[in-house]
mmCIF file of C-alpha atoms in Angstrom:
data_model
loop_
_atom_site.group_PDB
_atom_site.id
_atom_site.type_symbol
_atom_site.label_atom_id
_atom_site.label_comp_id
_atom_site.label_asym_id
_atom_site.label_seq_id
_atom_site.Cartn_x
_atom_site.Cartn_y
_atom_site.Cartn_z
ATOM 1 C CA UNK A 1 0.000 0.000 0.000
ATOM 2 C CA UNK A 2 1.509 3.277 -1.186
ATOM 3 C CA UNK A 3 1.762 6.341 1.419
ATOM 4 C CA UNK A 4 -1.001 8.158 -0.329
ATOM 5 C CA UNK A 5 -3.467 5.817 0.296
ATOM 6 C CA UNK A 6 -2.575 5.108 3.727
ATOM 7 C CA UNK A 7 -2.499 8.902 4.376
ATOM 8 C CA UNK A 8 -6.349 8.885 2.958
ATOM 9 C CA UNK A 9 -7.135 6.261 5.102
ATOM 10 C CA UNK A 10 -5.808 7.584 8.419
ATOM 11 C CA UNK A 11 -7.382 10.914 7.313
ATOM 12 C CA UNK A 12 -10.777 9.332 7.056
ATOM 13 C CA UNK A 13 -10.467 7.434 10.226
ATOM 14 C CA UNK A 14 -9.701 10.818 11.870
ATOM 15 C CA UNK A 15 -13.004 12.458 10.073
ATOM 16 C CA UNK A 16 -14.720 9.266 10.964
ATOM 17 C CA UNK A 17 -14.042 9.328 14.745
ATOM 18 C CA UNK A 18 -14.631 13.244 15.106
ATOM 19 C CA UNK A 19 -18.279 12.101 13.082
ATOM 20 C CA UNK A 20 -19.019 9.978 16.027
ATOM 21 C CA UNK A 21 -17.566 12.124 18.979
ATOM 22 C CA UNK A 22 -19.650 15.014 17.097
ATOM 23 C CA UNK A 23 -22.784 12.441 17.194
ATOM 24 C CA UNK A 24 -22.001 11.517 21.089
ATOM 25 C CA UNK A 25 -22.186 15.130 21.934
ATOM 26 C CA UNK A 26 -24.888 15.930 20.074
ATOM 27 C CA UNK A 27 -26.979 12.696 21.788
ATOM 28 C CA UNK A 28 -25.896 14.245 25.415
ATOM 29 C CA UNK A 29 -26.954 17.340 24.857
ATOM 30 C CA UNK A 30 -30.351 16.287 23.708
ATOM 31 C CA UNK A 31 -30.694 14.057 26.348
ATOM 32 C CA UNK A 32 -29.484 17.142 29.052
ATOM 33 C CA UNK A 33 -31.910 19.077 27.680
ATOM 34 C CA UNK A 34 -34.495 16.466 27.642
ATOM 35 C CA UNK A 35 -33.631 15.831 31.577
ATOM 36 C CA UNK A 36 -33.967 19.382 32.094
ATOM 37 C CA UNK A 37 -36.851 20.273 30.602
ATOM 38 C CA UNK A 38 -38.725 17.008 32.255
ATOM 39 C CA UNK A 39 -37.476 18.021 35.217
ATOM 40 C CA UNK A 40 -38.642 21.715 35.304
ATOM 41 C CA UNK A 41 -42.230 20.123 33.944
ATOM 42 C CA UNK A 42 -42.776 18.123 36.932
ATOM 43 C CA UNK A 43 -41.491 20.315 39.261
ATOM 44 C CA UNK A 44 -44.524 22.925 37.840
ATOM 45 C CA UNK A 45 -46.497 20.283 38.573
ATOM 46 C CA UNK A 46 -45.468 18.738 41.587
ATOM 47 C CA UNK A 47 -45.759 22.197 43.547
ATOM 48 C CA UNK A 48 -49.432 22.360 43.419
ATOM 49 C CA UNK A 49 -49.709 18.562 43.600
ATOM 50 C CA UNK A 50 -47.715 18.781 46.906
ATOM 51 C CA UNK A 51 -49.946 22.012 48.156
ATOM 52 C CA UNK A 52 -53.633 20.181 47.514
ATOM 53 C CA UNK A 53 -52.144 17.219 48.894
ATOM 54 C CA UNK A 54 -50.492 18.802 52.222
ATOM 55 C CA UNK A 55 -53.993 21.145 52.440
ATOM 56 C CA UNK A 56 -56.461 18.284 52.275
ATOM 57 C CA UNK A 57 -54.258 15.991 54.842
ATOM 58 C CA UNK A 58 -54.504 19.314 57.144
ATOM 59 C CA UNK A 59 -57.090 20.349 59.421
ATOM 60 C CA UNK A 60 -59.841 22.088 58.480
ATOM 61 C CA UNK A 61 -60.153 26.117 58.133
ATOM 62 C CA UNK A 62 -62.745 26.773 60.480
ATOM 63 C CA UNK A 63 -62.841 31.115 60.022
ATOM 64 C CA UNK A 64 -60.294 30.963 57.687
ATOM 65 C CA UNK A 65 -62.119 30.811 54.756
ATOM 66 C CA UNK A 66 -63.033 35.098 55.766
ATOM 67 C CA UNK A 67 -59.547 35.667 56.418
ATOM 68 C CA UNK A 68 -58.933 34.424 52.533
ATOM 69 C CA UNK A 69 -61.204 36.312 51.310
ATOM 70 C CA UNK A 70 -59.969 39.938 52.535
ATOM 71 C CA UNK A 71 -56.213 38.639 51.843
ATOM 72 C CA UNK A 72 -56.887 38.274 48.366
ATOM 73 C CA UNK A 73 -58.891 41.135 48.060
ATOM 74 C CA UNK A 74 -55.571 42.823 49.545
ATOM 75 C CA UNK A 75 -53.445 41.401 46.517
ATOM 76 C CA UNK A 76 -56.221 42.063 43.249
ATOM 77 C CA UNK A 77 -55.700 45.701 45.429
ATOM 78 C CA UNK A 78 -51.898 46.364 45.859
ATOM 79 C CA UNK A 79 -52.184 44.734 42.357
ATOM 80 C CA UNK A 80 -54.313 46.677 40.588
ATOM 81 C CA UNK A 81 -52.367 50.070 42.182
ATOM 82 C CA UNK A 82 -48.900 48.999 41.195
ATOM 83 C CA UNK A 83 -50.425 47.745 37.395
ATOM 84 C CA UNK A 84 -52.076 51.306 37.555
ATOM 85 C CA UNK A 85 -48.382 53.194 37.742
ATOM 86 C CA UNK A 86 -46.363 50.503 35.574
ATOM 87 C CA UNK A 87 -48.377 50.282 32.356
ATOM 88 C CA UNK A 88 -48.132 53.839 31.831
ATOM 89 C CA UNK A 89 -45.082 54.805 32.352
ATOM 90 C CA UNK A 90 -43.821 51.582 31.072
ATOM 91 C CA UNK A 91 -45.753 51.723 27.852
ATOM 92 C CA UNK A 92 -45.028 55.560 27.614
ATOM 93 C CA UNK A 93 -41.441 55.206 28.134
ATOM 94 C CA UNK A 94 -41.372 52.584 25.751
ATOM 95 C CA UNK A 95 -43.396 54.405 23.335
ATOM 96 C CA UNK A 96 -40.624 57.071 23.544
ATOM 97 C CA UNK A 97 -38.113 54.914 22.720
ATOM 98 C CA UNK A 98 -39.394 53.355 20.167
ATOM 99 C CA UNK A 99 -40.530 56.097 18.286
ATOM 100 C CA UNK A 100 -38.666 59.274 19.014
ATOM 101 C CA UNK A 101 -35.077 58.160 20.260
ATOM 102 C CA UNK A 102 -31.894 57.395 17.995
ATOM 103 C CA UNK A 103 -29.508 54.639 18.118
ATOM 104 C CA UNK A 104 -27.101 56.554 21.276
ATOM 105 C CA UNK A 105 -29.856 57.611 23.695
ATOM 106 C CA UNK A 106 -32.082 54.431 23.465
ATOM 107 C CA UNK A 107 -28.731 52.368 24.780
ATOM 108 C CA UNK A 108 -28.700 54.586 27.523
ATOM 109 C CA UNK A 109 -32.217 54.827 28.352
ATOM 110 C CA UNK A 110 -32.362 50.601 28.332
ATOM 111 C CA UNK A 111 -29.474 51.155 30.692
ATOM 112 C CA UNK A 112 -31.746 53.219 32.978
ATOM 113 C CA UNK A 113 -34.044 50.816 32.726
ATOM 114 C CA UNK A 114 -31.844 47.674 33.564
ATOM 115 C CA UNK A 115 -30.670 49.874 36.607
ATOM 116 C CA UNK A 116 -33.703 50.385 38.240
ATOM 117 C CA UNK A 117 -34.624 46.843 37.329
ATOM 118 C CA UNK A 118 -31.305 45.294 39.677
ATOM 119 C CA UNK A 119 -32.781 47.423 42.401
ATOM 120 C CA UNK A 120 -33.567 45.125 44.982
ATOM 121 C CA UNK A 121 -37.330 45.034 46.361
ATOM 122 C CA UNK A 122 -36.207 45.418 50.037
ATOM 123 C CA UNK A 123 -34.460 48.532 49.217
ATOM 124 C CA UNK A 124 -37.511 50.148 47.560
ATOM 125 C CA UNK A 125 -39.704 48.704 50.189
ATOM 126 C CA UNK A 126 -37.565 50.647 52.725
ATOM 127 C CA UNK A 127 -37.682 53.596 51.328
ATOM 128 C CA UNK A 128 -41.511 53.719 50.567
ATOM 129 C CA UNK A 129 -41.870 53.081 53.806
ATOM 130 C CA UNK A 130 -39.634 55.670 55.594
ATOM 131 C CA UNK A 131 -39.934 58.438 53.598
ATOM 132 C CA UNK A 132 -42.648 57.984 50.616
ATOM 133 C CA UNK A 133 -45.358 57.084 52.976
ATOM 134 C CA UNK A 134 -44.671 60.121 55.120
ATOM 135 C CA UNK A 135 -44.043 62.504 52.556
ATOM 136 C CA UNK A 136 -47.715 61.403 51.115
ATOM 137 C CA UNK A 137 -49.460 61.716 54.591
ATOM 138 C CA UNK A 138 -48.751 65.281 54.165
ATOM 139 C CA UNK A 139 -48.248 66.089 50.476
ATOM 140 C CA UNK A 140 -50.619 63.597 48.847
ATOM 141 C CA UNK A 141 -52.268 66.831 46.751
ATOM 142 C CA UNK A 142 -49.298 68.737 46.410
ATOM 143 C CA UNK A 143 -47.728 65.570 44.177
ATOM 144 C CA UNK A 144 -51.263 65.435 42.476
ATOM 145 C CA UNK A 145 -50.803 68.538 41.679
ATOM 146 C CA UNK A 146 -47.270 68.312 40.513
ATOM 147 C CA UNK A 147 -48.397 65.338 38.087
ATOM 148 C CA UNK A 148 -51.200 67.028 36.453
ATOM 149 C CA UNK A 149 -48.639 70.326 36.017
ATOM 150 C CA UNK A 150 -46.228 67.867 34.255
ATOM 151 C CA UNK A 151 -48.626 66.016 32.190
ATOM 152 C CA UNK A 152 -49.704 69.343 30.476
ATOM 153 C CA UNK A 153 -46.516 69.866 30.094
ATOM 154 C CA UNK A 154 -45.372 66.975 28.111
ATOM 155 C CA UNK A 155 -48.632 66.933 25.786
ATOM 156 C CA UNK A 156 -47.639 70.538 25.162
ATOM 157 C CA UNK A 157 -44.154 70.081 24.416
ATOM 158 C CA UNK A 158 -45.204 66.456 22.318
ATOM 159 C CA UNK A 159 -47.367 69.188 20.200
ATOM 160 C CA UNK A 160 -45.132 71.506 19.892
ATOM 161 C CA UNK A 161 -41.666 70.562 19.537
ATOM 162 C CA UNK A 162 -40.539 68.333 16.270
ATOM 163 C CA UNK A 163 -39.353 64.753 15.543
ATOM 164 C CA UNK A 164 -36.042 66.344 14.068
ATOM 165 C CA UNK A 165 -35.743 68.094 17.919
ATOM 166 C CA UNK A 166 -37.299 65.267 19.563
ATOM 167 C CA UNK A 167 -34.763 62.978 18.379
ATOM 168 C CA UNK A 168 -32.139 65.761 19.468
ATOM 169 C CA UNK A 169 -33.277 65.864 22.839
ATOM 170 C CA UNK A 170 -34.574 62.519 23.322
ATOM 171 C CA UNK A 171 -33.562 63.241 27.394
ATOM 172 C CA UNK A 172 -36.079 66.193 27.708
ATOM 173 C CA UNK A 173 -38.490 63.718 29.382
ATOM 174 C CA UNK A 174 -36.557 63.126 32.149
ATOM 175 C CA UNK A 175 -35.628 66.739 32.519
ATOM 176 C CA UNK A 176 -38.841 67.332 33.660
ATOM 177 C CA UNK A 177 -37.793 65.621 37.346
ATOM 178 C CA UNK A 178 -36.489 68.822 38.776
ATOM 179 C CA UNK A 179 -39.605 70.485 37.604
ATOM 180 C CA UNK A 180 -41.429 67.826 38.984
ATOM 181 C CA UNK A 181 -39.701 67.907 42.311
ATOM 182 C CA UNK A 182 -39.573 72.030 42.162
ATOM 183 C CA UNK A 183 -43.487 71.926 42.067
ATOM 184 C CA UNK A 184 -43.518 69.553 44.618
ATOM 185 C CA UNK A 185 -41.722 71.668 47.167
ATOM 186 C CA UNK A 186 -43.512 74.747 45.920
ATOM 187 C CA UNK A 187 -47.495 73.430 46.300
ATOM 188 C CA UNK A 188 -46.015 71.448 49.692
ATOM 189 C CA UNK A 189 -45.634 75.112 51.531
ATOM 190 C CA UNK A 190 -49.068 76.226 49.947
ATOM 191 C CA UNK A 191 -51.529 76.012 52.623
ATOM 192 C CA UNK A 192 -54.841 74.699 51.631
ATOM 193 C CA UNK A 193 -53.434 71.825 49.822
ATOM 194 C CA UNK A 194 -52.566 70.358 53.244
ATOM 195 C CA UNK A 195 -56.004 70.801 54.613
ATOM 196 C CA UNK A 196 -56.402 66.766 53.923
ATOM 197 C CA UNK A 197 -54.339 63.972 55.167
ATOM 198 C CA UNK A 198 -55.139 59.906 54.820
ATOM 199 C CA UNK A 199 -55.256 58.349 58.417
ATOM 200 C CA UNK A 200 -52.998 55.645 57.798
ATOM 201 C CA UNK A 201 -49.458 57.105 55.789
ATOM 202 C CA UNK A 202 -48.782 53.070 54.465
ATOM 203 C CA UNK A 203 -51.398 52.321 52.217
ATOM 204 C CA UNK A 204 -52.307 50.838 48.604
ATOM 205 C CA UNK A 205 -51.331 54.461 47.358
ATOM 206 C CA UNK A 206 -47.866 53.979 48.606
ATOM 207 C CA UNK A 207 -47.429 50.289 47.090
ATOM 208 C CA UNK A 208 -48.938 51.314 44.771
ATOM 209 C CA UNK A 209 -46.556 54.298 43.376
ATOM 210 C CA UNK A 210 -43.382 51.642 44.805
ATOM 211 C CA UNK A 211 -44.161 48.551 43.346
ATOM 212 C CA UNK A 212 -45.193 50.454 40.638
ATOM 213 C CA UNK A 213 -42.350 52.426 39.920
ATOM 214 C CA UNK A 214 -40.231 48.868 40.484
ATOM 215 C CA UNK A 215 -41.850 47.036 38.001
ATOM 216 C CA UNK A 216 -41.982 49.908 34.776
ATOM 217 C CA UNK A 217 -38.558 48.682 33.245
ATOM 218 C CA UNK A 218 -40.695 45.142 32.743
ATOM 219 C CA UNK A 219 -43.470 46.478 31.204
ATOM 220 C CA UNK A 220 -41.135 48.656 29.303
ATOM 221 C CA UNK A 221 -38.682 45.217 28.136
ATOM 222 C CA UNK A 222 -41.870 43.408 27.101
ATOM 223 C CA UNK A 223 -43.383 46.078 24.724
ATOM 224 C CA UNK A 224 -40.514 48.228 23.676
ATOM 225 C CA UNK A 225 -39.292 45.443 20.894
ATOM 226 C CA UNK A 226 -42.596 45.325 19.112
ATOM 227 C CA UNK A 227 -43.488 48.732 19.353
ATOM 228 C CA UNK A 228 -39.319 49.407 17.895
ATOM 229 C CA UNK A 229 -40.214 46.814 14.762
ATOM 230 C CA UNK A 230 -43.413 48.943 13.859
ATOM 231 C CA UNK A 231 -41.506 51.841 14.384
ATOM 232 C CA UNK A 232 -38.862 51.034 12.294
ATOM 233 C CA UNK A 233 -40.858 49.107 9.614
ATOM 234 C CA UNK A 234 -43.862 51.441 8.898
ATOM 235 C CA UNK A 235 -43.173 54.650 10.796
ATOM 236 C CA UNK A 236 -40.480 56.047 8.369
ATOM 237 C CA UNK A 237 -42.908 55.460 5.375
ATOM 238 C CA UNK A 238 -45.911 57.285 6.634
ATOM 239 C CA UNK A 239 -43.403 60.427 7.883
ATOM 240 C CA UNK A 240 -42.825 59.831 4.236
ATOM 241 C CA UNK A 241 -45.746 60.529 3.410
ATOM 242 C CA UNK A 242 -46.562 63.326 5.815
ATOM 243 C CA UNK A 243 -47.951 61.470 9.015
ATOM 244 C CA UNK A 244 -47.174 63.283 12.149
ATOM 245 C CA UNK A 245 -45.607 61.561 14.865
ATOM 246 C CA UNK A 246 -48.901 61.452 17.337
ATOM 247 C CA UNK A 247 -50.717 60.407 14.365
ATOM 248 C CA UNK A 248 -48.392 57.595 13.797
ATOM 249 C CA UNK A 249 -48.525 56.201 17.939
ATOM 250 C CA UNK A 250 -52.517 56.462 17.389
ATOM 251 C CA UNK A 251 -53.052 54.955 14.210
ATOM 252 C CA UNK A 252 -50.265 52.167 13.458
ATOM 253 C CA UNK A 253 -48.509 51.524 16.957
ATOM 254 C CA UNK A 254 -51.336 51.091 19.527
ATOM 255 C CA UNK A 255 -53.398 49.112 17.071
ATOM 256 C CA UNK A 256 -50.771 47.056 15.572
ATOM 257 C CA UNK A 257 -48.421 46.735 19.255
ATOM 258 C CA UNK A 258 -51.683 45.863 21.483
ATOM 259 C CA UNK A 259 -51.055 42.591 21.705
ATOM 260 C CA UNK A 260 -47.879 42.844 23.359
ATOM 261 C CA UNK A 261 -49.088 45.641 25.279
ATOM 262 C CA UNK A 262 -51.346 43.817 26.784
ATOM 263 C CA UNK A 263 -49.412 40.885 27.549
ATOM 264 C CA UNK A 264 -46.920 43.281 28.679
ATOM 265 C CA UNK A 265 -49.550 44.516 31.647
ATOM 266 C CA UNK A 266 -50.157 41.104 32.628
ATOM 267 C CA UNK A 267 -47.047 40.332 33.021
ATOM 268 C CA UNK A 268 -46.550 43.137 35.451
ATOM 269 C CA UNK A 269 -49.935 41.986 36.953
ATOM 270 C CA UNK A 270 -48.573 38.980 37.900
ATOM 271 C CA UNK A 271 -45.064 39.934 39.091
ATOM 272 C CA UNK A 272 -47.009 42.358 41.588
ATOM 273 C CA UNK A 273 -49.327 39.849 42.509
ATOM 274 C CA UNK A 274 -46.342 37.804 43.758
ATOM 275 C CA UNK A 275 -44.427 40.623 45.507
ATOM 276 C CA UNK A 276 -43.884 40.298 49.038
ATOM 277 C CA UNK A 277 -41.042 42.875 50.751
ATOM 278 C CA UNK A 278 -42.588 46.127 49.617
ATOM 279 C CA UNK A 279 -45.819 44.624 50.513
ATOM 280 C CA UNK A 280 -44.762 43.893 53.644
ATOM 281 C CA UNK A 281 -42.919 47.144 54.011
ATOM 282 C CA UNK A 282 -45.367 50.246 52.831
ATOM 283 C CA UNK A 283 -48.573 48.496 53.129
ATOM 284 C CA UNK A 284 -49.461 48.442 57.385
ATOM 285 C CA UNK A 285 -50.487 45.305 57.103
ATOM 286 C CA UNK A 286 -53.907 45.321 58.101
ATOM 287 C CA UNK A 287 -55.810 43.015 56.703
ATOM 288 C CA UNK A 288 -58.667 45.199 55.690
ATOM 289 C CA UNK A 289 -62.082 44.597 53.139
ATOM 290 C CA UNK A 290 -61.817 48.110 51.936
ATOM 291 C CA UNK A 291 -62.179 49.500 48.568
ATOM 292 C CA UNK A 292 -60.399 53.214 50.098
ATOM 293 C CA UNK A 293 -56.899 53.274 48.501
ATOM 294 C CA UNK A 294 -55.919 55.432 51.526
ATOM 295 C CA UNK A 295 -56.480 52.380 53.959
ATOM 296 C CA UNK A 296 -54.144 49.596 54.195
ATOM 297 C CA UNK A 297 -54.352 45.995 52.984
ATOM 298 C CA UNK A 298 -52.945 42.431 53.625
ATOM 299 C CA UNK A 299 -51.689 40.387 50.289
ATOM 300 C CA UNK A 300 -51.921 36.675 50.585
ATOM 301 C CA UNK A 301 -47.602 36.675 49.755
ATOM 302 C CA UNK A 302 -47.053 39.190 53.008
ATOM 303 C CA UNK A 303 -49.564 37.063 55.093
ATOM 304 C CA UNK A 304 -47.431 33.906 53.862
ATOM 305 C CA UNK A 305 -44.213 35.433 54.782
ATOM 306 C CA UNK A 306 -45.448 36.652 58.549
ATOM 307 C CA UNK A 307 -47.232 33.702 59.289
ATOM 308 C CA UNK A 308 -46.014 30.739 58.049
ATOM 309 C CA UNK A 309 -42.959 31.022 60.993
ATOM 310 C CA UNK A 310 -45.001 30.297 63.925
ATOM 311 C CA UNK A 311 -47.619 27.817 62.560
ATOM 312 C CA UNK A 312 -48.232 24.655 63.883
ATOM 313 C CA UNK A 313 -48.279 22.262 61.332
ATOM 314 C CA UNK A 314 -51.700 20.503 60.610
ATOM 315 C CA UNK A 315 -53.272 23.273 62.351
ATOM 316 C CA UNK A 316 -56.004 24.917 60.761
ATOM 317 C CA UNK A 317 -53.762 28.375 60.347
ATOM 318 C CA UNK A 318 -51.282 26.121 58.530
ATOM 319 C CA UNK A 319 -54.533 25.257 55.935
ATOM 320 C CA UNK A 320 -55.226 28.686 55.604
ATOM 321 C CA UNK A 321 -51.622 29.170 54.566
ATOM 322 C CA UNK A 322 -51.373 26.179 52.514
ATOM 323 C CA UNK A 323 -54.526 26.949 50.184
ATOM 324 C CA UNK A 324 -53.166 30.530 50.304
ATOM 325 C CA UNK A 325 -50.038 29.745 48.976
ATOM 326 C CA UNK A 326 -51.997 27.670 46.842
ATOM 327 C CA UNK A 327 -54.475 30.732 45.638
ATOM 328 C CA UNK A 328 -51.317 32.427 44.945
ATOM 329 C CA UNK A 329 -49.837 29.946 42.450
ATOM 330 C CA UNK A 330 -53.029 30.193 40.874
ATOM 331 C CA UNK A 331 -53.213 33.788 40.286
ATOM 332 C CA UNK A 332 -49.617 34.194 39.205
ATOM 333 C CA UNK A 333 -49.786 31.198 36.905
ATOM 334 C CA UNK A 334 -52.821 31.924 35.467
ATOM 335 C CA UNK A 335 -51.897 35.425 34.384
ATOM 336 C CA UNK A 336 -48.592 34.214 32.936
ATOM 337 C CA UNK A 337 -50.070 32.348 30.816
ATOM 338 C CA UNK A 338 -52.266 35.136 29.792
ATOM 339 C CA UNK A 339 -49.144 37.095 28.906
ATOM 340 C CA UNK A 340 -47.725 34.878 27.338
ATOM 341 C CA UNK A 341 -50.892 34.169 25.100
ATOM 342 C CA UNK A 342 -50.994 37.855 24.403
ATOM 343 C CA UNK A 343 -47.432 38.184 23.794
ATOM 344 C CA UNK A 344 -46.229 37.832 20.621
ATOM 345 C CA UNK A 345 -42.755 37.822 18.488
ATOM 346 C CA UNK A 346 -42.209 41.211 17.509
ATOM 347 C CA UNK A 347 -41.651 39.225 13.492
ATOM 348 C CA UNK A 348 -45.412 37.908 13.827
ATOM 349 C CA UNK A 349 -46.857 41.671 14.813
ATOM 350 C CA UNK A 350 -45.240 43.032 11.624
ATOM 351 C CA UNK A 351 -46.400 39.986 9.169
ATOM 352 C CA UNK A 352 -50.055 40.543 10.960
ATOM 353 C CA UNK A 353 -49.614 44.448 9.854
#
């Protein structure tokens, strides 16, 4: 045998062997993935197997069944507060940056966004709770006030002021914070707008405005991409064409991005439905059936977290926990799968426009 053939031979024995190492690997990490994905599966299911089953083997919940029923009016509460401050700044910031923002500013303003996102709960829980609740007891109108000031303000300026300056100064939203906060200290010193006061300073207004405020970059993550790939895809045709840039949000982004806008608020619903530290923090605590946003509340995660401790187990306060917890998978699963029915890939939303 002559050395070119036994060079061919050794040559395909090498391409032969890295074939089957190449076919090993690719075996293992199909069967990882396999184990990890059946694995995650029946772990989703186990947990609310192992809740029904632990709940039903307890003893029965006697009064507990009233105590449910004003801790989960206490979460659809904090809730629907928190959902009412995310989706709109969320959606509006994302809005912004989808439609009016160039390539430099909209890195930054996502890294705004993933900043306050690594905030840790605790640490906004802490401060609604030390000086937001507080500052609201006596200020409440003042910051009403302030809002209303600054929402004229922007619908002014978004009439005024063009896309060729809007894209200039695609900060000028956020300059209006020291405006906001100059107001603020202005209308605080004004008399009559402290005639009122809430009773209680922790209340759904306060986790409201902090869980709120914690949970805009998601809505903001989950809506921006779609509302970017209408932008992008059909907003540069109808300036083309003379659309102005209010005309464009109303008539091809909200219609063609509400999908994902939608899923994008139930996502956020059920994050805050979930939440537990600023909860725990900023709310009081008092489990309360009250529809008054000015009176505090009880979720069914902060009654979880303070109780669970010092039940007995198989007592009838460890049922009420245990179907709690369980009400609480339910909620959270439920309108995650919501979101993610609503949500779609920003490719589908342009081939449905």
């Amino acid at each position: 045998m002559s050395l070119t053939a036994t060079t061919s031979l050794s040559l395909a024995e090498r391409a032969r062997q890295r074939a089957r190492m190449r076919s090993a690997r690719d075996r293992f990490g199909r069967a990882f993935a396999s184990v990890g994905a059946s694995v995650l599966l029946l772990t989703i299911l186990a947990i609310p197997l192992f809740l029904v089953f632990e709940w039903w083997s307890a003893a029965p919940l006697g009064d507990g069944g009233e105590q449910l029923l004003v801790l989960v009016w206490g979460t659809l509460k904090a809730t629907l507060a928190a959902v009412l401050i995310a989706v709109p700044f969320g959606l509006g910031a994302a809005i912004h940056v989808a439609a009016f923002v160039g390539p430099r500013w909209r890195g930054r303003l996502r890294v705004a966004m993933e900043l306050l996102e690594s905030l840790p709960t605790v640490v906004i829980g802490l401060v609604a709770a030390i000086w937001l609740a507080p500052f609201l007891k006596s200020h409440v109108l003042a910051l009403l006030l302030a809002l209303a000031l600054v929402s004229a303000g922007i619908a002014l300026l978004a009439r005024t002021v063009g896309l060729r300056e809007r894209r200039r100064w695609a900060m000028l939203p956020l300059l209006m914070l020291p405006i906001i906060l100059i107001i603020v200290v202005a209308a605080s010193y004004f008399a009559p707008l402290n005639g009122w006061q809430p009773l209680n300073p922790w209340n759904a207004v306060v986790v409201g405005v902090a869980m709120g405020l914690a949970n805009v970059p998601l809505v903001f993550n989950s809506a921006e991409a779609s509302l970017r790939r209408i932008a992008v895809s059909f907003g540069t045709s109808a300036q083309a064409l003379g659309a102005q840039p209010l005309q464009i949000i109303r008539t091809m982004l909200l219609p063609l991005a509400w999908p994902a806008m939608l899923g994008s608020a139930l996502l956020a619903a059920a994050r805050c439905s979930g939440e537990t530290m600023i909860v725990l923090m900023a709310s009081s605590n008092t489990p309360l059936l009250s529809a008054n946003p000015f009176d505090g509340l009880r979720s069914l995660a902060a009654d979880i977290a303070l109780s669970l401790p010092v039940a007995a187990p198989s007592s009838a306060a460890y049922s009420r926990l245990l179907l709690a917890t369980l009400l609480l998978f339910s909620i959270s699963f439920v309108l995650d799968l919501l979101a993610r029915r609503f949500r779609v890939d920003p490719q589908q939303t342009e081939n449905r426009a």
